[in-house]
PDB file of C-alpha atoms in Angstrom:
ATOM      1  CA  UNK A   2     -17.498 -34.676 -27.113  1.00 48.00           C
ATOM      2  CA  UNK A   3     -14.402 -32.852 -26.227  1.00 58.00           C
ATOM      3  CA  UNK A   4     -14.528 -30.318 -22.844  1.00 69.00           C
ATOM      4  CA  UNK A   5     -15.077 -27.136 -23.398  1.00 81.00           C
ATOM      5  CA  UNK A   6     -11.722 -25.146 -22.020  1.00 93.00           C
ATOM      6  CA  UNK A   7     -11.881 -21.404 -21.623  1.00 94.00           C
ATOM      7  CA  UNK A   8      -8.814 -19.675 -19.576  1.00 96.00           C
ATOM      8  CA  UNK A   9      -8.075 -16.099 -19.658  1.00 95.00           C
ATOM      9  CA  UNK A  10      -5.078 -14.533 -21.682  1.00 96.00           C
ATOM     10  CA  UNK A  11      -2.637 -14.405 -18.476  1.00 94.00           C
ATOM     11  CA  UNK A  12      -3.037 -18.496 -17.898  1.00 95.00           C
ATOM     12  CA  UNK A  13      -2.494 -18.811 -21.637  1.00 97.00           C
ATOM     13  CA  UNK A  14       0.773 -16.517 -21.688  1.00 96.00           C
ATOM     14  CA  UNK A  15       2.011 -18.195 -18.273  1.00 95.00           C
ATOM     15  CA  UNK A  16       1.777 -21.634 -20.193  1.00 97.00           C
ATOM     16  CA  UNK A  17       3.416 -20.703 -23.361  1.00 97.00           C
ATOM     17  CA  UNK A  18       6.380 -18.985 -21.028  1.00 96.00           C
ATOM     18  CA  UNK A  19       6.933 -22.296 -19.638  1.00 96.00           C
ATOM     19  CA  UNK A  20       9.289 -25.421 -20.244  1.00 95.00           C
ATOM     20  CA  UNK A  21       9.015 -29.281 -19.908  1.00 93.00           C
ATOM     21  CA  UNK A  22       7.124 -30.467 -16.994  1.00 96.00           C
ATOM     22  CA  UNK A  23       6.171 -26.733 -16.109  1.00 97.00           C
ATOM     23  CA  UNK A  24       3.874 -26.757 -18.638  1.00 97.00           C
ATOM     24  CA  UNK A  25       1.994 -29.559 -18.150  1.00 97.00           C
ATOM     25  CA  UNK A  26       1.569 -28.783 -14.109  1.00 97.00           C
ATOM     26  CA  UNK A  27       0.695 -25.671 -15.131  1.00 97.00           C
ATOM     27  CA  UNK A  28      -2.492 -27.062 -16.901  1.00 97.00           C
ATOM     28  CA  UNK A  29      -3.360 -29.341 -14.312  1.00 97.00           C
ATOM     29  CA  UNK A  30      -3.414 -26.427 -11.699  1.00 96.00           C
ATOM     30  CA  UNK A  31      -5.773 -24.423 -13.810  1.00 95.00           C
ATOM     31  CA  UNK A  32      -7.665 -27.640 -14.684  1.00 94.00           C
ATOM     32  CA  UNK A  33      -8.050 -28.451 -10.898  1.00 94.00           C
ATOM     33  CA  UNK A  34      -8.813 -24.526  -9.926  1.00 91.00           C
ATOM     34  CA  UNK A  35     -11.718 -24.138  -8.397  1.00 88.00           C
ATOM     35  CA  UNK A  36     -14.845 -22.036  -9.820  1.00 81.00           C
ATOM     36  CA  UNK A  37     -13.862 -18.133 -10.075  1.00 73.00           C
ATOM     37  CA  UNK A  38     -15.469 -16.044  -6.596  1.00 71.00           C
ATOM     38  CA  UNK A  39     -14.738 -11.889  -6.597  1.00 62.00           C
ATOM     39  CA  UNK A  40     -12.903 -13.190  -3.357  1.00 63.00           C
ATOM     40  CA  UNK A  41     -10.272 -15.100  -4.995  1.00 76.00           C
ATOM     41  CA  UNK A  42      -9.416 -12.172  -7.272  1.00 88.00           C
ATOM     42  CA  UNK A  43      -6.271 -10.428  -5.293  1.00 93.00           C
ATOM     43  CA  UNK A  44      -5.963  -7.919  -6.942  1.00 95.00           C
ATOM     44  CA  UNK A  45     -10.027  -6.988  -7.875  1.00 94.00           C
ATOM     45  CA  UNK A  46     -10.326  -4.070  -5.227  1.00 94.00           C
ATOM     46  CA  UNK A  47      -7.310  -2.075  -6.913  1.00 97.00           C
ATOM     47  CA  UNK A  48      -8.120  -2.884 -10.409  1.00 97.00           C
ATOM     48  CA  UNK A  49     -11.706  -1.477  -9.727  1.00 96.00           C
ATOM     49  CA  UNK A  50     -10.413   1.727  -7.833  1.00 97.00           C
ATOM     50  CA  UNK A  51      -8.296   2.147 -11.139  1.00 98.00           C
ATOM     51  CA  UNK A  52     -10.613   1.592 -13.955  1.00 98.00           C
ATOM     52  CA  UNK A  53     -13.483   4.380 -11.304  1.00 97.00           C
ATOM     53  CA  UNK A  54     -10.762   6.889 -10.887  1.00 98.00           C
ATOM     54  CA  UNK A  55     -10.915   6.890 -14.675  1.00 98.00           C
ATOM     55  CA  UNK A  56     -14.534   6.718 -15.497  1.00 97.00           C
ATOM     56  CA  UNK A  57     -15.566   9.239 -13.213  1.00 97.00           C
ATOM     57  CA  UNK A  58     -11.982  11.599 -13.712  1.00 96.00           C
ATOM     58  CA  UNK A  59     -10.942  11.268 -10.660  1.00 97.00           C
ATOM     59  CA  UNK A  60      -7.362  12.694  -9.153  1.00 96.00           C
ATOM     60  CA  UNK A  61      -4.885  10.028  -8.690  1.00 97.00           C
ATOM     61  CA  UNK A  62      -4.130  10.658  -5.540  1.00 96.00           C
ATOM     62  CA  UNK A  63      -7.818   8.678  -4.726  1.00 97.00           C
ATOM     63  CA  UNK A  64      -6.322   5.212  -5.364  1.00 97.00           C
ATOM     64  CA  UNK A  65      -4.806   6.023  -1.897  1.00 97.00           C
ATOM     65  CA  UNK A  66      -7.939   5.399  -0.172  1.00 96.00           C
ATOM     66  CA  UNK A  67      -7.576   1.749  -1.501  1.00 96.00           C
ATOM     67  CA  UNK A  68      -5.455   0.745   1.287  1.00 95.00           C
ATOM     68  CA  UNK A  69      -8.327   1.925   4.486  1.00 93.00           C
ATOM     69  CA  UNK A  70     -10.033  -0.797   3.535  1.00 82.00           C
ATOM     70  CA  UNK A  71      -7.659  -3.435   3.221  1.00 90.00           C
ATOM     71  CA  UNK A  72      -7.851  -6.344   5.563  1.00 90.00           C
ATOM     72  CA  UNK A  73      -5.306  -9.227   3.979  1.00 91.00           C
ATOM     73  CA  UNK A  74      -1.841  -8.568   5.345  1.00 94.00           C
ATOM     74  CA  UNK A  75      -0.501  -9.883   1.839  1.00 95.00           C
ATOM     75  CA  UNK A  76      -2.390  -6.909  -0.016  1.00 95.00           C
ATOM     76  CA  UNK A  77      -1.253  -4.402   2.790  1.00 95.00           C
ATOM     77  CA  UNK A  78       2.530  -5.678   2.043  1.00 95.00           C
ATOM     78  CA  UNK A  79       1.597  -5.618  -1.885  1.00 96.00           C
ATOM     79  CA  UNK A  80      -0.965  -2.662  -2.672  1.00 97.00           C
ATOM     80  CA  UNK A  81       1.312  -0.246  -1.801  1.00 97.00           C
ATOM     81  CA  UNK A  82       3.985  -0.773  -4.720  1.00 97.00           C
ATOM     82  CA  UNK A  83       1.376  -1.280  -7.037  1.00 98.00           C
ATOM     83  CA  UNK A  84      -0.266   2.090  -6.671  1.00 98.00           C
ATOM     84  CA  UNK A  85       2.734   4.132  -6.226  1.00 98.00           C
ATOM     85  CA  UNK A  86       3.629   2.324  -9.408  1.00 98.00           C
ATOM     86  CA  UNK A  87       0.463   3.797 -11.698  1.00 98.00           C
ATOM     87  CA  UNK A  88       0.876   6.717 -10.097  1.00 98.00           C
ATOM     88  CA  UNK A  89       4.400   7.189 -11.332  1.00 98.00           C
ATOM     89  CA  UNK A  90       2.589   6.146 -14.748  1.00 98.00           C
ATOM     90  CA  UNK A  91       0.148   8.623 -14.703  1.00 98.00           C
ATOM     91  CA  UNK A  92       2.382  11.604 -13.551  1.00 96.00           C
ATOM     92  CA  UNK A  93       1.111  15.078 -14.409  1.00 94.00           C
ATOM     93  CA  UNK A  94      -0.706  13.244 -17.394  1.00 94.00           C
ATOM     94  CA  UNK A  95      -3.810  13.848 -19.147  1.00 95.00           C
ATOM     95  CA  UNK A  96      -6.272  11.323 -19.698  1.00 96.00           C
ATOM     96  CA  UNK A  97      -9.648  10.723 -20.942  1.00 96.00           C
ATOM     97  CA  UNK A  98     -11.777   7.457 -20.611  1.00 97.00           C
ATOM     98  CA  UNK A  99     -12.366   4.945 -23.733  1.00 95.00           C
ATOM     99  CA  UNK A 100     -14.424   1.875 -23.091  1.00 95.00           C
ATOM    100  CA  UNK A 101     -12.063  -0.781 -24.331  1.00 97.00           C
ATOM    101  CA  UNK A 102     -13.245  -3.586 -26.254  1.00 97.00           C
ATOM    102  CA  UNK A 103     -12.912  -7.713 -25.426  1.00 97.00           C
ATOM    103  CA  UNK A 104     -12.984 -10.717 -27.772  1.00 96.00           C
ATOM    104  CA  UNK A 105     -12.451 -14.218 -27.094  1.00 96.00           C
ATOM    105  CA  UNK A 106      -9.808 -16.015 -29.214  1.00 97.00           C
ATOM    106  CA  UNK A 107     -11.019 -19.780 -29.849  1.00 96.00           C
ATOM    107  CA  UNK A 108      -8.711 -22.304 -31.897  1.00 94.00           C
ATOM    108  CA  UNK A 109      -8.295 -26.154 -31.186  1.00 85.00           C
ATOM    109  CA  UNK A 110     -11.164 -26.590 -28.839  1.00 88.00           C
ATOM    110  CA  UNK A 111      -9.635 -23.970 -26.771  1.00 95.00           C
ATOM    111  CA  UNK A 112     -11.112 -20.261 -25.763  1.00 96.00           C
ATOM    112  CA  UNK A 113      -8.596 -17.780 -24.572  1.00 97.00           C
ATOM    113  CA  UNK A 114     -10.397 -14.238 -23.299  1.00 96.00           C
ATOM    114  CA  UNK A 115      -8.653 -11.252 -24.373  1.00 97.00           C
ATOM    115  CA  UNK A 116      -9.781  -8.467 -22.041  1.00 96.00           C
ATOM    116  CA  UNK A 117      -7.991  -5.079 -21.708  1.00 98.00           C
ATOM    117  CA  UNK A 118      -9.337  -3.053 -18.720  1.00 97.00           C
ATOM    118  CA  UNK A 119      -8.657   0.242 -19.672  1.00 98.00           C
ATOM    119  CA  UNK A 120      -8.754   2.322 -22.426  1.00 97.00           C
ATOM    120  CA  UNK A 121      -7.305   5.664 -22.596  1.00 97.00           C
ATOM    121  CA  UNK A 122      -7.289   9.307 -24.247  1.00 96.00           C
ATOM    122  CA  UNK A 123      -3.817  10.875 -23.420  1.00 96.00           C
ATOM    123  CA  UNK A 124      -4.163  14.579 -24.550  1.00 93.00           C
ATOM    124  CA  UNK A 125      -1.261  16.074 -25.317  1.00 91.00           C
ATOM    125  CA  UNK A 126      -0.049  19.957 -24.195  1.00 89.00           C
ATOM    126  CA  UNK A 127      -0.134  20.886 -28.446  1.00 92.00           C
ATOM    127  CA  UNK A 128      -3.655  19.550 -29.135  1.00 90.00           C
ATOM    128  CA  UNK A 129      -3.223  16.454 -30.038  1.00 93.00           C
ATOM    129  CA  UNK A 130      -3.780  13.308 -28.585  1.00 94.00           C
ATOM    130  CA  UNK A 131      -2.512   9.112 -28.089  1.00 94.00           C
ATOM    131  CA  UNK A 132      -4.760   6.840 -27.712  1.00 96.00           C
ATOM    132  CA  UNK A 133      -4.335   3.329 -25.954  1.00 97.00           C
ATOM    133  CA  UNK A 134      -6.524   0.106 -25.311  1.00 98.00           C
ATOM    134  CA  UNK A 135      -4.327  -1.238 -21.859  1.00 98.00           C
ATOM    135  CA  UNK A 136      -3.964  -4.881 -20.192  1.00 98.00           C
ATOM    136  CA  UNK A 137      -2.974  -4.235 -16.617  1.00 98.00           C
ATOM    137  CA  UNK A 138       0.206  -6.479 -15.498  1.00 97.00           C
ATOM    138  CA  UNK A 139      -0.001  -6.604 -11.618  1.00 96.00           C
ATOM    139  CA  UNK A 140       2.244  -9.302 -10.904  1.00 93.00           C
ATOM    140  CA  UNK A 141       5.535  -8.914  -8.988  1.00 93.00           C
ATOM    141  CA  UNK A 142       7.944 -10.442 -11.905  1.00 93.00           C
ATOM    142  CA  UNK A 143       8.885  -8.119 -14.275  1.00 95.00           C
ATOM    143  CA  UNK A 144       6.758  -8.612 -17.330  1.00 96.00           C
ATOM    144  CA  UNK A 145       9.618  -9.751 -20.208  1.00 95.00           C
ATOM    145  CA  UNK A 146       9.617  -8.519 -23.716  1.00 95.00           C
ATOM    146  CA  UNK A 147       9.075 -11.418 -25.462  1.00 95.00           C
ATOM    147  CA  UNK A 148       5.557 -11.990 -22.929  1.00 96.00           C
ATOM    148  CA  UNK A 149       4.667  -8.541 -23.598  1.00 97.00           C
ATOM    149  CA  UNK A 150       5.158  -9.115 -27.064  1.00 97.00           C
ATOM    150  CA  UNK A 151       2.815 -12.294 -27.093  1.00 97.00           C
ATOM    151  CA  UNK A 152       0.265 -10.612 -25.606  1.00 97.00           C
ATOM    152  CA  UNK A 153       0.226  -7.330 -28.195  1.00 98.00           C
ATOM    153  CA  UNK A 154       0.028  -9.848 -30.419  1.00 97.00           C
ATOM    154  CA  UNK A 155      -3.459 -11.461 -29.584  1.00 97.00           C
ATOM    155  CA  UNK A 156      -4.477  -8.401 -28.746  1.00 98.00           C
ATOM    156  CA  UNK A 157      -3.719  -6.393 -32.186  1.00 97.00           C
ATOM    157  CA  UNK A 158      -5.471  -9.919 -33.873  1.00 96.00           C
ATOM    158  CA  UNK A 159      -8.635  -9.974 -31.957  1.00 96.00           C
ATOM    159  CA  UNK A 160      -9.380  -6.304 -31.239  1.00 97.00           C
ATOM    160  CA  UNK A 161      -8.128  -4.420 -33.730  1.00 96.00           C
ATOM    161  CA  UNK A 162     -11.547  -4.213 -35.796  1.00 94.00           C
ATOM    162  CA  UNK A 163     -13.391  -3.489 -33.006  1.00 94.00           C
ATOM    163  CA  UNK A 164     -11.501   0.051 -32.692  1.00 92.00           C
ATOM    164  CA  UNK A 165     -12.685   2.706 -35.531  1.00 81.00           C
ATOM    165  CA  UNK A 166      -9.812   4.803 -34.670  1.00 79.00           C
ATOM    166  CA  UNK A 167      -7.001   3.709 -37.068  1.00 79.00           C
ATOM    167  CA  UNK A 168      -4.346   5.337 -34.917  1.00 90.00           C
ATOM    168  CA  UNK A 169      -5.056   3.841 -31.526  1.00 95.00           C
ATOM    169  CA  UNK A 170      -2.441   1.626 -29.903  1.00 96.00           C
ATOM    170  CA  UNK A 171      -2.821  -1.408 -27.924  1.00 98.00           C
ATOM    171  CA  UNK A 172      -0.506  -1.906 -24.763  1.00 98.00           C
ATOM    172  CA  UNK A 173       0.402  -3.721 -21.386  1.00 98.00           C
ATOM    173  CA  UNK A 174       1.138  -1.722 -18.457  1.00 98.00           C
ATOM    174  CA  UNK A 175       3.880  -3.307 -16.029  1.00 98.00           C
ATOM    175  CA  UNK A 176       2.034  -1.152 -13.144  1.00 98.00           C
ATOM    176  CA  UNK A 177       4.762  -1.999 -10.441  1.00 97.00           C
ATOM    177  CA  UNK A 178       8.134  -0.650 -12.923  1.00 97.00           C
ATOM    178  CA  UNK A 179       5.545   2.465 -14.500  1.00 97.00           C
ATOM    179  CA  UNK A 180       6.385   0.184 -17.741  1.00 97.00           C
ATOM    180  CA  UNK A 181       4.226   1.022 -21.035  1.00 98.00           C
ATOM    181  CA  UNK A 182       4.883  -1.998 -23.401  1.00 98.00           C
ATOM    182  CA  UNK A 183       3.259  -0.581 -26.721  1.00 97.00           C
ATOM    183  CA  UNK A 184       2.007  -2.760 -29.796  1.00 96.00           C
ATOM    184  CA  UNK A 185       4.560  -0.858 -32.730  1.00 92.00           C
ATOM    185  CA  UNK A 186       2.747  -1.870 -35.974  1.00 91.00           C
ATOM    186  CA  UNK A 187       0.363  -4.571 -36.611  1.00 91.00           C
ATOM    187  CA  UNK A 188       2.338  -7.309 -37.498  1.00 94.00           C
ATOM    188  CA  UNK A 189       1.572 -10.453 -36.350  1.00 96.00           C
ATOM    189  CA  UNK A 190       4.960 -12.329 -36.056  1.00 94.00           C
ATOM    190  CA  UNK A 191       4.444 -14.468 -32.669  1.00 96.00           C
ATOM    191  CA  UNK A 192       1.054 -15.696 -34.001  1.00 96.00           C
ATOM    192  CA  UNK A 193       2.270 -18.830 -35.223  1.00 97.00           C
ATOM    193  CA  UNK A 194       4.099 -19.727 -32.210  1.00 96.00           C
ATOM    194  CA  UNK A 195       0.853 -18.755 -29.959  1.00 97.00           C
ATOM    195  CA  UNK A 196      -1.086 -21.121 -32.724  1.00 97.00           C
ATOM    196  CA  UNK A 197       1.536 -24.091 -31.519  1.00 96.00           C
ATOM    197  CA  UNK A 198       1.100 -23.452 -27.909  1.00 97.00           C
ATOM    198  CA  UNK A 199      -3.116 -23.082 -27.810  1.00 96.00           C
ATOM    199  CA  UNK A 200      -3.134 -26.476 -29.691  1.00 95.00           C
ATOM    200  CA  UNK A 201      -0.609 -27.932 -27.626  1.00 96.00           C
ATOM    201  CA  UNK A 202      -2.518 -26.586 -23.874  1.00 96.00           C
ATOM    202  CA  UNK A 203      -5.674 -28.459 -25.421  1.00 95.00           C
ATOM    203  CA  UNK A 204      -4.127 -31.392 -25.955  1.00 95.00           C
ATOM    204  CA  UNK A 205      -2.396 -31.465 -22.344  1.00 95.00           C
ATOM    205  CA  UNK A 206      -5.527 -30.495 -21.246  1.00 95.00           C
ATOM    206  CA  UNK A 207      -8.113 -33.461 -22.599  1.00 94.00           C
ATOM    207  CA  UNK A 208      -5.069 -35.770 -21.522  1.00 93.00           C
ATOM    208  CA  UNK A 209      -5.272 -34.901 -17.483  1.00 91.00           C
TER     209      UNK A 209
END
């Protein structure tokens, strides 16, 4: 019976952005990861000050507070950039909460979990309004096109029919660069390359 192999969407991305021997040692470090602990997540107390400031409508300037607590000298050097970053995004902005919605995308023996953290209600100043589903990009590369494009992808094919609203739009959020990449239309043109590449991690996978 073949192992059961469940990474999350930015492992899967991170692989299919890879060449040659990258791609394989990039299996083998998730492979030999160990168990997930809230301790290992770097970037957990910011993405939870992010997704309360917008639950409970708080001002932006709250995310601030963040850094008292902070004890790693990485995430003092680090936090800072990142929240002036989705501050910058959120500018003199209005927005309303939307629980997003998650779905796991399993092909080839392989389960890839497509979770958005945010979803948002940006009213606009002449009544109307835009409405996003957001992944969060915290890392310090610049998230490229053809990534952010991946991602939409997946995203668009796994969660689209759990949104009633036929005019929301689902996004990545380069938080560091205040970058909105946004989903236009609901083609599905990288799928067959993402296909390739979920197939081909499984493989590399039940071969370490």
């Amino acid at each position: 019976m073949a192992e059961r192999i469940e990474i999350s969407l930015t492992d899967f991305i991170g692989f299919v952005n890879k060449m040659g021997n990258a791609k394989l040692n990039h299996v083998k470090s998730i492979k030999d990861r160990p168990e997930y602990e809230p301790y290992m997540d770097f970037y957990k107390p910011l993405r939870e000050a992010i997704l309360k400031l917008h639950k409970k409508n708080q001002k932006k300037e709250v995310l601030d507070t963040v850094l008292e607590g902070l004890a790693d000298d990485k995430k003092k050097r680090c936090y800072p950039d990142l929240i002036d970053g989705y501050k910058k995004f959120l500018g003199r902005k209005k927005f309303e909460w939307i629980k997003p919605p998650k779905k796991d995308w399993k092909i080839g023996g392989i389960t890839i979990t497509i979770n958005p953290e945010i979803g948002l209600e940006e009213k606009k100043k002449n009544g109307s309004s835009n409405f996003y589903i957001i992944k969060l990009y915290f890392k310090e590369d610049a998230l490229k096109k053809a990534q952010a494009d991946q991602i939409l992808t997946l995203m668009e094919m796994q969660l689209r029919s759990k949104v009633s609203e036929p005019e929301i739009k689902f996004a990545i959020l380069d938080i560091r660069r205040s970058k909105l990449h946004i989903k236009q239309g609901q083609e599905l043109k990288e799928l067959p390359l993402l296909k390739g590449e979920a197939n081909s991690f499984a493989t590399m996978w039940n071969s370490l």
